[in-house]
Amino acid sequence: YIEAHPEWAPKTVSAISAMLADLEFAFGPDRDVTTIDHHALLDFRSKLSKLPPNRSKNPVYADKTIGQLLKLKVEKTYSATTIANRMGLLTSYFRFRHRHEYIPSNPAHDLAPKIKRGQVTAREAFSIEDVQAIKSELLATAKPDKKWATLLCMYSGARLGEVTGLAVHDIQTVEGIPCMLIRDNDSRQLKTDSSVRTIPLHPEILKAGFMDFVATQSNNRKLKGMLFLSTADNTVSKWFNRHVQKLF
């Protein structure tokens, strides 16, 4: 399934791999997928709501079967949003199998749970003072790749994955204005044509020395033409979340 979609971004592949791992964990590696019906998938959804996230990384849960986990009183379980996302990916997976005649019918319909009001916790927006504090800390202490990836997002509104997937030659001067080009390159393919765009670099980015960073990266053979060492956006995202928690 994943091999049939080489255009998928690493983040998409990771999410689908997690969904397939949950499916195998619940039904077993030898279960004939043609025997999985709609009622079995509804039961699977119910079980997901009682399982702990990242169970394979937690020594308390890592070696337990799904039956053993369901008997435990787990403090933290999958969020409503995660379950809804898993069901969406599951539906696409079974639709693919049905379309290519691996299964006679698609049992994965009407699986997305309705998220009730209050199940999703809203994130409090950063104040202007918070943003200034984050910027000052980034400029003073952060490693170059984390610093510039974060600052580019802050000053452009681009998504993190768009920034971490930039190649060195995606930083260009267009009609006398330094810009970053969000486009396909050797390491990524954008999902839609509307994602392709040219974004002028903010004066604050230039003033802080970003073009010196680009020049340094262009001479780094290990990067193979990419601007950042890691093109996986979750690497920067996890670092940023830990960093902000310490800052505030």
PDB file of N, CA, C and O in Angstrom, residues 210-241:
ATOM      1  N   PHE A 210      20.310  34.982   7.796  1.00  0.00           N
ATOM      2  CA  PHE A 210      19.871  33.738   7.165  1.00  0.00           C
ATOM      3  C   PHE A 210      20.676  33.395   5.916  1.00  0.00           C
ATOM      4  O   PHE A 210      20.997  32.229   5.681  1.00  0.00           O
ATOM      5  N   MET A 211      21.026  34.386   5.106  1.00  0.00           N
ATOM      6  CA  MET A 211      21.739  34.094   3.864  1.00  0.00           C
ATOM      7  C   MET A 211      23.136  33.540   4.127  1.00  0.00           C
ATOM      8  O   MET A 211      23.661  32.769   3.321  1.00  0.00           O
ATOM      9  N   ASP A 212      23.719  33.896   5.262  1.00  0.00           N
ATOM     10  CA  ASP A 212      25.010  33.295   5.646  1.00  0.00           C
ATOM     11  C   ASP A 212      24.820  31.812   5.934  1.00  0.00           C
ATOM     12  O   ASP A 212      25.676  30.983   5.585  1.00  0.00           O
ATOM     13  N   PHE A 213      23.701  31.480   6.566  1.00  0.00           N
ATOM     14  CA  PHE A 213      23.382  30.067   6.838  1.00  0.00           C
ATOM     15  C   PHE A 213      23.214  29.308   5.525  1.00  0.00           C
ATOM     16  O   PHE A 213      23.731  28.191   5.373  1.00  0.00           O
ATOM     17  N   VAL A 214      22.525  29.905   4.559  1.00  0.00           N
ATOM     18  CA  VAL A 214      22.323  29.259   3.259  1.00  0.00           C
ATOM     19  C   VAL A 214      23.665  29.000   2.576  1.00  0.00           C
ATOM     20  O   VAL A 214      23.900  27.921   2.026  1.00  0.00           O
ATOM     21  N   ALA A 215      24.558  29.982   2.637  1.00  0.00           N
ATOM     22  CA  ALA A 215      25.880  29.831   2.013  1.00  0.00           C
ATOM     23  C   ALA A 215      26.663  28.693   2.656  1.00  0.00           C
ATOM     24  O   ALA A 215      27.327  27.906   1.973  1.00  0.00           O
ATOM     25  N   THR A 216      26.565  28.593   3.985  1.00  0.00           N
ATOM     26  CA  THR A 216      27.255  27.515   4.701  1.00  0.00           C
ATOM     27  C   THR A 216      26.687  26.158   4.306  1.00  0.00           C
ATOM     28  O   THR A 216      27.429  25.200   4.057  1.00  0.00           O
ATOM     29  N   GLN A 217      25.369  26.068   4.223  1.00  0.00           N
ATOM     30  CA  GLN A 217      24.725  24.795   3.888  1.00  0.00           C
ATOM     31  C   GLN A 217      25.035  24.370   2.460  1.00  0.00           C
ATOM     32  O   GLN A 217      25.120  23.172   2.164  1.00  0.00           O
ATOM     33  N   SER A 218      25.201  25.318   1.579  1.00  0.00           N
ATOM     34  CA  SER A 218      25.474  24.974   0.181  1.00  0.00           C
ATOM     35  C   SER A 218      26.825  24.283   0.019  1.00  0.00           C
ATOM     36  O   SER A 218      27.051  23.560  -0.953  1.00  0.00           O
ATOM     37  N   ASN A 219      27.722  24.481   0.979  1.00  0.00           N
ATOM     38  CA  ASN A 219      29.049  23.855   0.925  1.00  0.00           C
ATOM     39  C   ASN A 219      29.131  22.555   1.724  1.00  0.00           C
ATOM     40  O   ASN A 219      30.188  21.938   1.799  1.00  0.00           O
ATOM     41  N   ASN A 220      28.015  22.156   2.336  1.00  0.00           N
ATOM     42  CA  ASN A 220      27.987  20.946   3.150  1.00  0.00           C
ATOM     43  C   ASN A 220      27.565  19.750   2.292  1.00  0.00           C
ATOM     44  O   ASN A 220      26.393  19.590   1.955  1.00  0.00           O
ATOM     45  N   ARG A 221      28.501  18.912   1.944  1.00  0.00           N
ATOM     46  CA  ARG A 221      28.220  17.781   1.055  1.00  0.00           C
ATOM     47  C   ARG A 221      27.290  16.743   1.689  1.00  0.00           C
ATOM     48  O   ARG A 221      26.576  16.022   0.992  1.00  0.00           O
ATOM     49  N   LYS A 222      27.303  16.669   3.007  1.00  0.00           N
ATOM     50  CA  LYS A 222      26.443  15.689   3.689  1.00  0.00           C
ATOM     51  C   LYS A 222      24.963  15.964   3.451  1.00  0.00           C
ATOM     52  O   LYS A 222      24.129  15.059   3.518  1.00  0.00           O
ATOM     53  N   LEU A 223      24.630  17.206   3.173  1.00  0.00           N
ATOM     54  CA  LEU A 223      23.228  17.582   2.994  1.00  0.00           C
ATOM     55  C   LEU A 223      22.694  17.235   1.609  1.00  0.00           C
ATOM     56  O   LEU A 223      21.486  17.241   1.395  1.00  0.00           O
ATOM     57  N   LYS A 224      23.588  16.956   0.674  1.00  0.00           N
ATOM     58  CA  LYS A 224      23.206  16.575  -0.687  1.00  0.00           C
ATOM     59  C   LYS A 224      22.241  17.587  -1.321  1.00  0.00           C
ATOM     60  O   LYS A 224      21.230  17.217  -1.943  1.00  0.00           O
ATOM     61  N   GLY A 225      22.552  18.847  -1.100  1.00  0.00           N
ATOM     62  CA  GLY A 225      21.764  19.899  -1.731  1.00  0.00           C
ATOM     63  C   GLY A 225      20.586  20.388  -0.919  1.00  0.00           C
ATOM     64  O   GLY A 225      19.936  21.369  -1.296  1.00  0.00           O
ATOM     65  N   MET A 226      20.286  19.720   0.197  1.00  0.00           N
ATOM     66  CA  MET A 226      19.159  20.151   1.018  1.00  0.00           C
ATOM     67  C   MET A 226      19.596  21.264   1.970  1.00  0.00           C
ATOM     68  O   MET A 226      20.767  21.409   2.292  1.00  0.00           O
ATOM     69  N   LEU A 227      18.631  22.050   2.424  1.00  0.00           N
ATOM     70  CA  LEU A 227      18.948  23.178   3.301  1.00  0.00           C
ATOM     71  C   LEU A 227      19.086  22.744   4.754  1.00  0.00           C
ATOM     72  O   LEU A 227      19.882  23.295   5.505  1.00  0.00           O
ATOM     73  N   PHE A 228      18.310  21.730   5.141  1.00  0.00           N
ATOM     74  CA  PHE A 228      18.321  21.271   6.530  1.00  0.00           C
ATOM     75  C   PHE A 228      18.748  19.810   6.613  1.00  0.00           C
ATOM     76  O   PHE A 228      18.488  19.015   5.702  1.00  0.00           O
ATOM     77  N   LEU A 229      19.382  19.473   7.727  1.00  0.00           N
ATOM     78  CA  LEU A 229      19.898  18.124   7.926  1.00  0.00           C
ATOM     79  C   LEU A 229      18.787  17.096   7.925  1.00  0.00           C
ATOM     80  O   LEU A 229      18.897  16.023   7.346  1.00  0.00           O
ATOM     81  N   SER A 230      17.684  17.404   8.607  1.00  0.00           N
ATOM     82  CA  SER A 230      16.546  16.492   8.653  1.00  0.00           C
ATOM     83  C   SER A 230      15.369  17.128   7.946  1.00  0.00           C
ATOM     84  O   SER A 230      14.969  18.248   8.243  1.00  0.00           O
ATOM     85  N   THR A 231      14.786  16.395   6.973  1.00  0.00           N
ATOM     86  CA  THR A 231      13.608  16.903   6.269  1.00  0.00           C
ATOM     87  C   THR A 231      12.319  16.475   6.952  1.00  0.00           C
ATOM     88  O   THR A 231      11.230  16.828   6.503  1.00  0.00           O
ATOM     89  N   ALA A 232      12.430  15.702   8.051  1.00  0.00           N
ATOM     90  CA  ALA A 232      11.240  15.276   8.789  1.00  0.00           C
ATOM     91  C   ALA A 232      10.792  16.406   9.712  1.00  0.00           C
ATOM     92  O   ALA A 232      11.517  16.796  10.628  1.00  0.00           O
ATOM     93  N   ASP A 233       9.601  16.939   9.478  1.00  0.00           N
ATOM     94  CA  ASP A 233       9.165  18.097  10.253  1.00  0.00           C
ATOM     95  C   ASP A 233       8.936  17.787  11.722  1.00  0.00           C
ATOM     96  O   ASP A 233       9.030  18.658  12.578  1.00  0.00           O
ATOM     97  N   ASN A 234       8.650  16.494  12.040  1.00  0.00           N
ATOM     98  CA  ASN A 234       8.384  16.168  13.453  1.00  0.00           C
ATOM     99  C   ASN A 234       9.643  16.275  14.311  1.00  0.00           C
ATOM    100  O   ASN A 234       9.560  16.437  15.525  1.00  0.00           O
ATOM    101  N   THR A 235      10.835  16.194  13.684  1.00  0.00           N
ATOM    102  CA  THR A 235      12.085  16.363  14.435  1.00  0.00           C
ATOM    103  C   THR A 235      12.160  17.765  15.026  1.00  0.00           C
ATOM    104  O   THR A 235      12.459  17.951  16.207  1.00  0.00           O
ATOM    105  N   VAL A 236      11.874  18.763  14.210  1.00  0.00           N
ATOM    106  CA  VAL A 236      11.883  20.151  14.675  1.00  0.00           C
ATOM    107  C   VAL A 236      10.696  20.413  15.597  1.00  0.00           C
ATOM    108  O   VAL A 236      10.818  21.110  16.605  1.00  0.00           O
ATOM    109  N   SER A 237       9.542  19.856  15.254  1.00  0.00           N
ATOM    110  CA  SER A 237       8.334  20.085  16.052  1.00  0.00           C
ATOM    111  C   SER A 237       8.491  19.590  17.486  1.00  0.00           C
ATOM    112  O   SER A 237       8.146  20.294  18.444  1.00  0.00           O
ATOM    113  N   LYS A 238       9.050  18.393  17.650  1.00  0.00           N
ATOM    114  CA  LYS A 238       9.252  17.843  18.994  1.00  0.00           C
ATOM    115  C   LYS A 238      10.259  18.680  19.770  1.00  0.00           C
ATOM    116  O   LYS A 238      10.076  18.947  20.961  1.00  0.00           O
ATOM    117  N   TRP A 239      11.322  19.093  19.083  1.00  0.00           N
ATOM    118  CA  TRP A 239      12.315  19.940  19.745  1.00  0.00           C
ATOM    119  C   TRP A 239      11.679  21.248  20.184  1.00  0.00           C
ATOM    120  O   TRP A 239      11.896  21.708  21.305  1.00  0.00           O
ATOM    121  N   PHE A 240      10.870  21.859  19.319  1.00  0.00           N
ATOM    122  CA  PHE A 240      10.247  23.144  19.632  1.00  0.00           C
ATOM    123  C   PHE A 240       9.310  23.015  20.829  1.00  0.00           C
ATOM    124  O   PHE A 240       9.313  23.868  21.725  1.00  0.00           O
ATOM    125  N   ASN A 241       8.518  21.959  20.866  1.00  0.00           N
ATOM    126  CA  ASN A 241       7.591  21.771  21.985  1.00  0.00           C
ATOM    127  C   ASN A 241       8.332  21.637  23.311  1.00  0.00           C
ATOM    128  O   ASN A 241       7.933  22.220  24.321  1.00  0.00           O
TER     129      ASN A 241
END
